[in-house]
Amino acid sequence: MKRIVAVHLLNDYSGSPKVLMQLLKSWTKNGMDAHLFASGGRKGFLSDIPKVKNHLFWYRFSSNALIRIIKFFLSQFFLMIKLLFFLKKSDVVYINTVLPFGAAVAGKLKGCKIIYHIHETSVKPKIFKHFLFGTAKMTTDKIVFVSEYLLKQESLIKNQELLYNVLESDFAEKADRFRNMEKEIPVVLMICSLKVYKGVDEFLELARKNPSYIFKLVVNATEKEIQEYFKGKEIPKQLIIYPTQTDTHPFYQEASVILNLSHPDLWVETFGLTILEGMRYGLPAIVAPIGGVTELVEDNKNGFLIDSKNIDQLSQKLNYILNDPSVYKSFSEASYKKSLLFSEAYFEKKSVEIISNL
């Protein structure tokens, strides 16, 4: 039985641990022996996955940049030591994101096959990015990218694979049951991290400009972090802000349109899982004009590609979609149709092939 040792740094409810959870389920379903090394201390998508053997290593996030980098390098040293005692030469080491480089060093020293699954390109500062991507290039046997855009941007070695993120079958089935719910007042939805570069401030501005719609912002943050971020900022009455949610279905069910307002100069979306989830609900999407998200949204067909700084154009296109029922219906149907391409069956087949063909 092939043994896969998957490694991820920070377990939470964001996109990259969700993808790793799907991978682990695919591997165990196909009879592989899956082990997971992740930092402890918080719940996330990687918690309590059936048939997966869990191993914890130390890491604590810090808001102070200097303390954070010290803690990060310490965590990778501890991870490397732990893996040196655990790994066998026949293991496949599967590293999720470029961050857990300690696993790559340990895997290389033990003679294991190493696979990197790369989700992001916006790693700051540049010297840190060069170090992490350089380590990946020197140690890996295969690299998996989540979009065509990312593969072209960060082409590192010859043995590269494209594996799009997909929707879990239970998510898709639930979405299909609620897809055509009637909405009295249009709801504009954005689900993202609570960061300036994710376009949170632009979302506020768009809400101010369009008082006839309800705006819902779901952020991967606590109530305290939300209060700190919005302190001193005027929040429009029809904008509701929610902390981290373990179940996002109710938000998609109520929504009319899904947005991604990331700043391409600071953060390029390499895929856009929340956009795909919204599309399965038949939601038209407005997203940034650069990155992997453009592989989901076709301009003027199932949404629009617009720079988040252009509030006037965002507002104009939002009204164009929401104020014409025939336009909305056409965009909604195109969104749903596009989402069908990103199925769990494709993901499972491809993920098993990636391991088998190493």
Coordinates of C-alpha atoms in Angstrom, one line a residue:
M1 CA 0.0 0.0 0.0
K2 CA 1.4 3.4 -1.1
R3 CA 2.0 5.7 1.9
I4 CA 1.4 9.4 1.4
V5 CA 2.6 11.9 4.0
A6 CA 0.8 15.2 3.4
V7 CA 2.1 18.4 5.0
H8 CA 0.3 21.7 5.6
L9 CA 1.3 24.6 7.8
L10 CA -1.9 26.3 9.2
N11 CA -5.2 24.5 9.4
D12 CA -8.2 26.8 9.0
Y13 CA -11.3 27.2 6.9
S14 CA -9.5 28.8 3.9
G15 CA -9.0 27.4 0.3
S16 CA -5.7 25.5 0.5
P17 CA -6.6 23.3 3.5
K18 CA -9.9 22.6 1.9
V19 CA -8.2 21.3 -1.3
L20 CA -5.9 19.1 0.7
M21 CA -8.9 17.7 2.6
Q22 CA -10.4 16.7 -0.8
L23 CA -7.1 15.1 -1.8
L24 CA -6.8 13.1 1.4
K25 CA -10.4 11.8 0.9
S26 CA -9.6 10.8 -2.7
W27 CA -6.4 9.0 -1.7
T28 CA -8.0 7.0 1.2
K29 CA -11.0 6.2 -0.9
N30 CA -8.6 4.6 -3.4
G31 CA -6.8 2.5 -0.8
M32 CA -3.8 4.7 0.0
D33 CA -2.3 5.0 3.5
A34 CA -2.6 8.8 4.2
H35 CA -0.8 10.6 7.0
L36 CA -1.2 14.3 7.7
F37 CA 1.3 16.6 9.4
A38 CA -0.2 20.0 10.3
S39 CA 0.2 22.5 13.1
G40 CA -2.3 22.1 16.0
G41 CA -4.3 24.5 18.1
R42 CA -7.1 25.4 15.8
K43 CA -10.0 23.7 14.0
G44 CA -10.2 23.7 10.2
F45 CA -10.9 21.7 7.1
L46 CA -8.1 19.3 8.0
S47 CA -9.6 18.4 11.4
D48 CA -10.9 14.8 11.9
I49 CA -10.8 13.5 8.3
P50 CA -11.8 9.8 8.4
K51 CA -9.1 7.2 7.7
V52 CA -6.3 9.9 7.9
K53 CA -3.7 9.5 10.6
N54 CA -2.9 12.9 12.2
H55 CA 0.5 14.1 13.4
L56 CA 0.9 17.6 14.9
F57 CA 3.8 19.9 14.8
W58 CA 4.3 23.3 16.6
Y59 CA 3.5 26.6 15.0
R60 CA 1.8 29.7 16.2
F61 CA 0.8 32.7 14.0
S62 CA 1.8 36.1 15.2
S63 CA 0.6 39.5 14.0
N64 CA 4.2 40.9 14.6
A65 CA 6.1 40.3 11.3
L66 CA 9.5 39.7 13.0
I67 CA 8.1 37.3 15.6
R68 CA 6.1 35.6 12.9
I69 CA 9.1 34.8 10.7
I70 CA 11.1 33.5 13.8
K71 CA 8.2 31.3 14.7
F72 CA 7.8 30.1 11.1
F73 CA 11.5 29.0 10.8
L74 CA 11.4 27.4 14.2
S75 CA 8.3 25.4 13.2
Q76 CA 10.0 24.2 10.0
F77 CA 13.0 23.0 12.0
F78 CA 10.8 21.1 14.4
L79 CA 8.8 19.7 11.4
M80 CA 12.0 18.6 9.7
I81 CA 13.3 16.8 12.8
K82 CA 10.0 15.0 13.3
L83 CA 9.8 13.9 9.7
L84 CA 13.4 12.7 9.6
F85 CA 12.4 10.1 12.3
F86 CA 9.1 9.3 10.6
L87 CA 9.7 9.1 6.9
K88 CA 10.6 5.9 4.9
K89 CA 12.3 6.1 1.5
S90 CA 9.2 4.6 -0.2
D91 CA 6.9 7.4 1.1
V92 CA 5.5 10.2 -1.1
V93 CA 5.8 13.5 0.6
Y94 CA 3.0 15.8 -0.5
I95 CA 3.6 19.5 0.4
N96 CA 0.5 21.7 0.4
T97 CA 1.5 25.4 -0.5
V98 CA 5.2 26.5 -0.7
L99 CA 5.4 27.2 3.1
P100 CA 6.3 23.9 4.8
F101 CA 9.8 23.7 3.3
G102 CA 11.0 21.7 6.3
A103 CA 9.1 18.7 4.9
A104 CA 10.9 19.1 1.5
V105 CA 14.4 19.1 3.2
A106 CA 13.5 16.0 5.3
G107 CA 12.0 14.3 2.3
K108 CA 15.1 14.9 0.2
L109 CA 17.4 13.7 2.9
K110 CA 15.4 10.5 3.3
G111 CA 15.3 9.9 -0.5
C112 CA 11.5 10.2 -0.8
K113 CA 9.5 11.3 -3.8
I114 CA 8.3 14.9 -3.2
I115 CA 5.3 16.7 -4.7
Y116 CA 4.5 20.3 -4.2
H117 CA 0.9 21.6 -4.6
I118 CA 1.2 25.3 -5.3
H119 CA -1.9 27.6 -4.7
E120 CA -0.3 31.0 -4.6
T121 CA 2.1 33.4 -6.3
S122 CA 1.7 36.4 -4.0
V123 CA 4.3 35.6 -1.4
K124 CA 5.9 38.6 0.3
P125 CA 8.6 39.8 0.7
K126 CA 10.4 38.9 -2.5
I127 CA 13.4 37.4 -0.7
F128 CA 11.1 35.0 1.2
K129 CA 9.4 34.0 -2.0
H130 CA 12.7 33.3 -3.8
F131 CA 13.8 31.1 -0.8
L132 CA 10.5 29.1 -0.7
F133 CA 10.1 28.7 -4.5
G134 CA 13.9 28.0 -4.8
T135 CA 13.6 25.2 -2.2
A136 CA 10.6 23.8 -4.1
K137 CA 12.6 23.8 -7.3
M138 CA 15.6 22.1 -5.8
T139 CA 13.8 19.4 -3.9
T140 CA 10.6 18.4 -5.7
D141 CA 10.0 15.6 -8.2
K142 CA 6.6 17.0 -9.4
I143 CA 4.7 20.3 -9.0
V144 CA 0.9 20.6 -9.1
F145 CA -0.6 24.0 -9.9
V146 CA -4.3 25.0 -9.3
S147 CA -4.6 27.1 -12.5
E148 CA -3.2 27.6 -16.0
Y149 CA -2.3 31.2 -14.9
L150 CA -0.2 30.0 -12.0
L151 CA 1.5 27.3 -14.0
K152 CA 2.7 29.8 -16.6
Q153 CA 3.7 32.4 -13.9
E154 CA 5.7 30.0 -11.7
S155 CA 6.9 27.3 -14.1
L156 CA 9.7 25.7 -12.1
I157 CA 10.5 22.2 -13.4
K158 CA 9.6 20.0 -16.4
N159 CA 7.4 17.6 -14.5
Q160 CA 4.3 19.8 -13.9
E161 CA 0.6 19.1 -13.6
L162 CA -2.5 21.2 -13.7
L163 CA -5.2 20.2 -11.1
Y164 CA -8.1 22.6 -10.9
N165 CA -9.8 23.0 -7.6
V166 CA -13.3 21.6 -7.6
L167 CA -16.5 21.4 -5.6
E168 CA -17.1 18.4 -3.3
S169 CA -20.1 16.3 -4.5
D170 CA -22.1 16.9 -1.4
F171 CA -21.6 20.7 -1.8
A172 CA -22.7 20.4 -5.5
E173 CA -25.8 18.3 -4.6
K174 CA -26.9 20.8 -1.9
A175 CA -26.4 23.7 -4.2
D176 CA -28.4 22.1 -7.0
R177 CA -31.4 21.8 -4.6
F178 CA -31.4 25.5 -3.8
R179 CA -30.2 27.0 -7.0
N180 CA -33.3 28.8 -8.2
M181 CA -34.5 30.3 -5.0
E182 CA -36.5 33.5 -5.4
K183 CA -34.9 36.6 -3.9
E184 CA -37.0 39.7 -2.9
I185 CA -34.1 42.1 -2.5
P186 CA -30.9 41.5 -4.4
V187 CA -28.0 40.4 -2.2
V188 CA -24.4 41.1 -3.2
L189 CA -22.0 38.6 -1.5
M190 CA -18.3 38.5 -1.0
I191 CA -16.4 35.8 1.0
C192 CA -12.7 36.5 1.7
S193 CA -10.0 37.0 4.2
L194 CA -10.1 40.2 6.2
K195 CA -7.3 42.0 4.3
V196 CA -7.0 45.3 2.5
Y197 CA -5.7 43.6 -0.6
K198 CA -8.8 41.4 -0.8
G199 CA -10.9 44.5 -1.6
V200 CA -12.7 44.8 1.7
D201 CA -12.7 48.6 1.6
E202 CA -13.9 48.7 -2.0
F203 CA -16.8 46.4 -1.0
L204 CA -17.8 49.0 1.6
E205 CA -17.6 51.8 -1.0
L206 CA -19.7 49.8 -3.4
A207 CA -22.3 49.2 -0.7
R208 CA -22.4 53.0 0.0
K209 CA -22.9 53.6 -3.7
N210 CA -25.8 51.1 -4.0
P211 CA -28.2 51.5 -1.0
S212 CA -31.0 49.6 -2.7
Y213 CA -29.2 46.3 -2.4
I214 CA -28.2 44.2 0.6
F215 CA -24.4 43.6 0.9
K216 CA -23.1 40.6 2.8
L217 CA -19.4 40.3 3.7
V218 CA -18.2 37.0 5.2
V219 CA -14.6 37.2 6.4
N220 CA -12.2 34.6 7.7
A221 CA -11.8 36.4 11.0
T222 CA -13.1 36.6 14.6
E223 CA -15.6 39.3 15.9
K224 CA -12.7 41.0 17.7
E225 CA -10.6 41.2 14.5
I226 CA -13.6 42.6 12.6
Q227 CA -14.1 45.3 15.2
E228 CA -10.5 46.2 15.0
Y229 CA -10.4 46.4 11.2
F230 CA -13.5 48.5 10.9
K231 CA -12.8 50.8 13.9
G232 CA -13.5 54.4 12.8
K233 CA -14.9 53.3 9.4
E234 CA -18.5 54.2 8.4
I235 CA -20.4 51.0 7.6
P236 CA -23.4 51.4 5.4
K237 CA -26.7 50.3 7.0
Q238 CA -27.4 47.6 4.4
L239 CA -24.0 46.0 4.8
I240 CA -23.8 43.0 7.1
I241 CA -20.4 41.6 8.2
Y242 CA -20.0 38.0 9.4
P243 CA -17.1 36.3 11.1
T244 CA -15.6 32.9 10.0
Q245 CA -18.4 30.5 8.9
T246 CA -18.2 26.7 8.8
D247 CA -21.3 26.5 6.6
T248 CA -21.5 29.0 3.7
H249 CA -24.5 27.5 2.0
P250 CA -27.1 29.9 3.6
F251 CA -25.1 32.8 2.2
Y252 CA -25.0 31.4 -1.4
Q253 CA -28.7 30.6 -1.2
E254 CA -29.6 34.2 -0.3
A255 CA -27.2 35.8 -2.8
S256 CA -27.8 37.2 -6.2
V257 CA -24.3 38.0 -7.3
I258 CA -20.8 36.9 -6.0
L259 CA -17.8 39.3 -6.0
N260 CA -14.0 39.0 -5.7
L261 CA -12.4 42.4 -5.4
S262 CA -8.7 41.4 -4.8
H263 CA -6.1 44.0 -5.8
P264 CA -4.0 42.4 -8.6
D265 CA -1.1 44.6 -7.8
L266 CA -0.9 43.2 -4.3
W267 CA -2.6 39.8 -4.4
V268 CA -3.4 37.8 -7.6
E269 CA -6.2 35.2 -7.2
T270 CA -4.7 32.0 -8.5
F271 CA -8.1 30.2 -8.6
G272 CA -11.1 31.5 -6.7
L273 CA -12.9 28.7 -4.9
T274 CA -15.7 30.9 -3.4
I275 CA -16.4 32.2 -6.9
L276 CA -16.8 28.6 -8.2
E277 CA -19.1 27.8 -5.2
G278 CA -21.2 30.8 -6.0
M279 CA -21.4 29.8 -9.7
R280 CA -22.8 26.3 -8.7
Y281 CA -25.6 28.3 -7.2
G282 CA -26.1 30.1 -10.5
L283 CA -24.6 33.3 -9.3
P284 CA -23.1 35.7 -11.9
A285 CA -19.6 36.9 -10.7
I286 CA -17.7 40.1 -10.9
V287 CA -13.9 39.5 -10.4
A288 CA -10.5 40.9 -11.0
P289 CA -9.2 40.8 -14.6
I290 CA -6.0 39.0 -13.8
G291 CA -5.2 35.5 -12.4
G292 CA -6.7 32.0 -12.3
V293 CA -10.2 33.5 -11.5
T294 CA -10.4 34.5 -15.2
E295 CA -10.5 30.8 -16.1
L296 CA -13.8 30.7 -14.3
V297 CA -15.4 33.9 -15.3
E298 CA -15.9 34.8 -19.0
D299 CA -16.4 38.6 -19.5
N300 CA -20.0 39.5 -20.4
K301 CA -21.1 35.9 -20.4
N302 CA -21.3 34.7 -16.8
G303 CA -20.0 37.9 -15.2
F304 CA -17.4 40.6 -15.6
L305 CA -13.7 41.1 -15.3
I306 CA -13.2 44.5 -13.6
D307 CA -10.4 46.1 -11.6
S308 CA -11.5 46.6 -8.0
K309 CA -10.3 50.2 -7.9
N310 CA -12.8 51.1 -10.6
I311 CA -15.9 51.5 -8.3
D312 CA -18.0 53.3 -11.0
Q313 CA -17.6 50.5 -13.5
L314 CA -18.2 47.9 -10.7
S315 CA -21.4 49.7 -9.8
Q316 CA -22.5 50.0 -13.4
K317 CA -22.0 46.3 -14.2
L318 CA -23.6 45.3 -10.9
N319 CA -26.8 47.2 -11.8
Y320 CA -26.7 45.9 -15.4
I321 CA -26.8 42.3 -14.1
L322 CA -29.4 42.9 -11.4
N323 CA -31.8 45.3 -13.1
D324 CA -32.5 43.2 -16.3
P325 CA -34.1 39.8 -15.6
S326 CA -33.2 38.4 -19.1
V327 CA -29.5 39.4 -18.6
Y328 CA -29.5 37.9 -15.1
K329 CA -31.1 34.7 -16.3
S330 CA -28.5 34.3 -19.1
F331 CA -25.6 35.0 -16.8
S332 CA -26.9 32.7 -14.1
E333 CA -27.3 29.8 -16.5
A334 CA -23.8 30.3 -18.0
S335 CA -22.4 30.4 -14.4
Y336 CA -24.0 27.1 -13.5
K337 CA -23.0 25.4 -16.8
K338 CA -19.4 26.5 -16.3
S339 CA -19.3 25.2 -12.7
L340 CA -20.2 21.7 -13.9
L341 CA -16.7 21.3 -15.5
F342 CA -15.1 21.4 -12.0
S343 CA -16.4 18.1 -10.7
E344 CA -15.2 15.8 -7.9
A345 CA -15.0 12.9 -10.4
Y346 CA -12.4 14.7 -12.5
F347 CA -10.5 15.7 -9.3
E348 CA -10.4 12.2 -7.9
K349 CA -9.2 10.6 -11.1
K350 CA -6.5 13.2 -11.7
S351 CA -5.3 13.3 -8.1
V352 CA -4.8 9.5 -8.0
E353 CA -3.0 9.7 -11.4
I354 CA -0.6 12.3 -10.0
I355 CA 0.5 10.0 -7.2
S356 CA 0.5 6.8 -9.4
N357 CA 2.5 8.3 -12.2
L358 CA 5.3 9.6 -10.0

